[in-house]
Amino acid sequence: MNRTFRIYPTILGIALLICSAAIAQDVKYNFMPGTNFAKYHTYKWISIEGGAHPNQIMDAEIRQAVDAQLATKGLTKSSDNKADLNVGYQIAVDQEKQWNAYGMGGVRWGGGGMATATQSTINIGSLVLDMYDPDTKQLVWTGTATKTIDPSNNQEKNQKNLDKSMEKLLKHYPPK
């Protein structure tokens, strides 16, 4: 009995699903219980001492993405010391190995087609966004977005990825 099964479209679909799940951004947040977030109307940027920061271009891209999202939440950026909220961030970029596999030919019982796998290195970047109450000097909100920072050469792709991840990260700000 010699049956040829054409399962490559199914395998390809499953592989694409796995790959898209693997590169999906992961966001987490936490906040200080009992905080009245309704009192925050303005914010200013601060540097987190000892935190890792990118080059000036990526710094501007990150701030632009966060500024856009905070504006949708009704917060106004301030440059003076009278802001209701201090906002800072830090980043980390690690590398992981990724395997890309593909096959050719049909799959048969008792036999098989040809398959090849290649290895590549991908950058996995995390961004931690912190918000502090300047009066109490306490952390009131923190969020982490992983698979957000990619130091690639494609600036449009980087900005789109940052915008998407900051929208996802700040979706639940202010907490209910």
Short mmCIF file of C-alpha atoms in Angstrom, two decimals:
data_model
loop_
_atom_site.label_atom_id
_atom_site.label_comp_id
_atom_site.label_asym_id
_atom_site.label_seq_id
_atom_site.Cartn_x
_atom_site.Cartn_y
_atom_site.Cartn_z
CA MET A 1 0.00 0.00 0.00
CA ASN A 2 1.60 3.22 -1.15
CA ARG A 3 -0.32 6.29 0.03
CA THR A 4 1.01 9.79 -0.17
CA PHE A 5 -0.40 12.23 2.36
CA ARG A 6 -0.16 15.94 1.74
CA ILE A 7 0.07 17.26 5.27
CA TYR A 8 2.54 20.09 4.65
CA PRO A 9 -0.14 22.81 4.62
CA THR A 10 -1.27 21.55 8.03
CA ILE A 11 2.30 21.36 9.34
CA LEU A 12 3.05 24.82 7.95
CA GLY A 13 -0.08 26.23 9.63
CA ILE A 14 0.86 24.71 12.97
CA ALA A 15 4.45 25.95 12.65
CA LEU A 16 3.25 29.48 11.88
CA LEU A 17 0.89 29.37 14.87
CA ILE A 18 3.72 28.24 17.15
CA CYS A 19 6.07 30.91 15.78
CA SER A 20 3.51 33.68 16.18
CA ALA A 21 2.83 32.58 19.75
CA ALA A 22 6.55 32.47 20.44
CA ILE A 23 7.08 36.07 19.36
CA ALA A 24 3.94 37.50 20.94
CA GLN A 25 4.58 40.24 23.45
CA ASP A 26 4.06 39.39 27.09
CA VAL A 27 2.97 42.18 29.44
CA LYS A 28 2.53 42.24 33.21
CA TYR A 29 1.70 45.03 35.59
CA ASN A 30 1.19 45.65 39.26
CA PHE A 31 0.14 48.61 41.39
CA MET A 32 0.11 49.79 44.97
CA PRO A 33 -3.22 48.82 46.58
CA GLY A 34 -5.28 51.74 47.84
CA THR A 35 -3.70 54.28 45.48
CA ASN A 36 -6.09 56.94 44.18
CA PHE A 37 -5.05 57.10 40.52
CA ALA A 38 -7.72 59.74 39.79
CA LYS A 39 -5.47 62.35 41.44
CA TYR A 40 -2.78 61.96 38.76
CA HIS A 41 -3.19 64.41 35.88
CA THR A 42 0.38 65.35 34.95
CA TYR A 43 3.64 63.45 34.73
CA LYS A 44 7.30 64.09 34.09
CA TRP A 45 10.08 61.84 32.92
CA ILE A 46 12.79 60.80 35.37
CA SER A 47 15.86 58.59 35.05
CA ILE A 48 15.96 55.42 37.10
CA GLU A 49 19.35 55.32 38.74
CA GLY A 50 21.35 52.26 37.78
CA GLY A 51 18.82 51.24 35.13
CA ALA A 52 19.94 50.28 31.63
CA HIS A 53 18.97 52.73 28.91
CA PRO A 54 19.29 52.53 25.13
CA ASN A 55 20.91 54.96 22.74
CA GLN A 56 19.34 58.39 22.22
CA ILE A 57 17.32 57.32 19.19
CA MET A 58 15.67 54.38 20.93
CA ASP A 59 15.18 56.51 24.06
CA ALA A 60 13.20 59.01 21.97
CA GLU A 61 11.15 56.18 20.40
CA ILE A 62 10.31 54.68 23.79
CA ARG A 63 9.32 58.03 25.29
CA GLN A 64 7.21 58.86 22.24
CA ALA A 65 5.33 55.52 22.53
CA VAL A 66 4.71 55.99 26.27
CA ASP A 67 3.76 59.68 25.85
CA ALA A 68 1.16 58.75 23.22
CA GLN A 69 -0.45 56.14 25.47
CA LEU A 70 -0.43 58.31 28.60
CA ALA A 71 -2.09 61.10 26.59
CA THR A 72 -4.95 58.71 25.75
CA LYS A 73 -5.31 58.12 29.51
CA GLY A 74 -5.76 61.86 30.13
CA LEU A 75 -2.27 62.51 31.49
CA THR A 76 -0.34 65.60 30.37
CA LYS A 77 3.44 65.66 30.18
CA SER A 78 5.02 68.35 32.33
CA SER A 79 8.59 69.64 32.43
CA ASP A 80 8.43 71.31 35.84
CA ASN A 81 8.79 69.77 39.30
CA LYS A 82 5.05 70.11 40.06
CA ALA A 83 4.01 66.96 38.14
CA ASP A 84 1.62 64.57 39.90
CA LEU A 85 3.52 61.48 38.73
CA ASN A 86 7.14 60.60 37.94
CA VAL A 87 7.63 58.15 35.07
CA GLY A 88 10.81 56.24 34.28
CA TYR A 89 11.87 53.13 32.43
CA GLN A 90 14.74 50.73 31.97
CA ILE A 91 15.45 48.05 29.39
CA ALA A 92 17.22 44.72 29.03
CA VAL A 93 18.08 42.87 25.83
CA ASP A 94 18.99 39.16 25.87
CA GLN A 95 19.63 36.76 23.03
CA GLU A 96 18.00 33.39 22.40
CA LYS A 97 18.50 30.69 19.80
CA GLN A 98 15.73 30.11 17.27
CA TRP A 99 15.39 27.09 15.00
CA ASN A 100 13.79 27.50 11.57
CA ALA A 101 12.74 24.23 9.94
CA TYR A 102 11.28 23.52 6.55
CA GLY A 103 10.71 20.40 4.47
CA MET A 104 10.27 19.40 0.85
CA GLY A 105 8.53 16.48 -0.80
CA GLY A 106 5.72 14.27 0.41
CA VAL A 107 5.38 12.24 3.54
CA ARG A 108 4.88 8.53 3.08
CA TRP A 109 4.36 5.69 5.47
CA GLY A 110 7.74 4.06 6.01
CA GLY A 111 9.56 6.93 4.27
CA GLY A 112 9.81 10.66 4.36
CA GLY A 113 10.68 13.83 2.57
CA MET A 114 13.71 16.03 2.98
CA ALA A 115 13.89 18.50 5.84
CA THR A 116 16.36 21.20 6.82
CA ALA A 117 16.75 23.20 10.00
CA THR A 118 18.78 26.37 10.48
CA GLN A 119 19.66 28.17 13.66
CA SER A 120 19.58 31.92 14.17
CA THR A 121 19.98 34.26 17.10
CA ILE A 122 17.10 36.57 18.03
CA ASN A 123 17.06 39.46 20.45
CA ILE A 124 14.49 39.38 23.25
CA GLY A 125 14.05 42.80 24.79
CA SER A 126 12.15 43.79 27.91
CA LEU A 127 11.05 47.22 28.99
CA VAL A 128 10.08 48.02 32.57
CA LEU A 129 7.94 51.14 33.04
CA ASP A 130 7.64 52.55 36.57
CA MET A 131 5.43 55.32 37.96
CA TYR A 132 6.20 57.02 41.28
CA ASP A 133 4.21 59.38 43.47
CA PRO A 134 6.57 62.37 43.94
CA ASP A 135 5.02 63.33 47.30
CA THR A 136 5.39 59.93 48.98
CA LYS A 137 8.36 58.85 46.81
CA GLN A 138 6.69 55.45 46.46
CA LEU A 139 6.30 53.22 43.43
CA VAL A 140 2.58 53.22 42.61
CA TRP A 141 2.51 51.36 39.28
CA THR A 142 4.96 49.12 37.43
CA GLY A 143 4.69 47.22 34.19
CA THR A 144 6.92 44.96 32.14
CA ALA A 145 6.67 44.28 28.42
CA THR A 146 8.87 41.49 27.07
CA LYS A 147 9.73 40.91 23.41
CA THR A 148 9.40 44.67 22.95
CA ILE A 149 12.87 45.99 22.25
CA ASP A 150 14.60 44.76 19.09
CA PRO A 151 17.75 46.63 18.12
CA SER A 152 17.19 45.99 14.40
CA ASN A 153 17.89 48.34 11.54
CA ASN A 154 14.21 48.82 10.69
CA GLN A 155 13.15 51.96 12.56
CA GLU A 156 9.53 51.82 11.37
CA LYS A 157 9.19 48.24 12.59
CA ASN A 158 10.78 49.15 15.93
CA GLN A 159 8.40 52.09 16.47
CA LYS A 160 5.35 50.07 15.45
CA ASN A 161 6.38 47.27 17.85
CA LEU A 162 6.96 49.77 20.67
CA ASP A 163 3.62 51.50 20.05
CA LYS A 164 1.80 48.17 20.07
CA SER A 165 3.49 46.94 23.24
CA MET A 166 2.97 50.22 25.12
CA GLU A 167 -0.71 50.17 24.16
CA LYS A 168 -0.95 46.61 25.45
CA LEU A 169 1.05 47.41 28.61
CA LEU A 170 -0.95 50.52 29.52
CA LYS A 171 -4.32 49.01 28.58
CA HIS A 172 -5.14 48.52 32.28
CA TYR A 173 -3.84 51.90 33.46
CA PRO A 174 -5.27 53.32 35.59
CA PRO A 175 -6.22 50.14 37.41
CA LYS A 176 -9.87 49.79 38.33
#
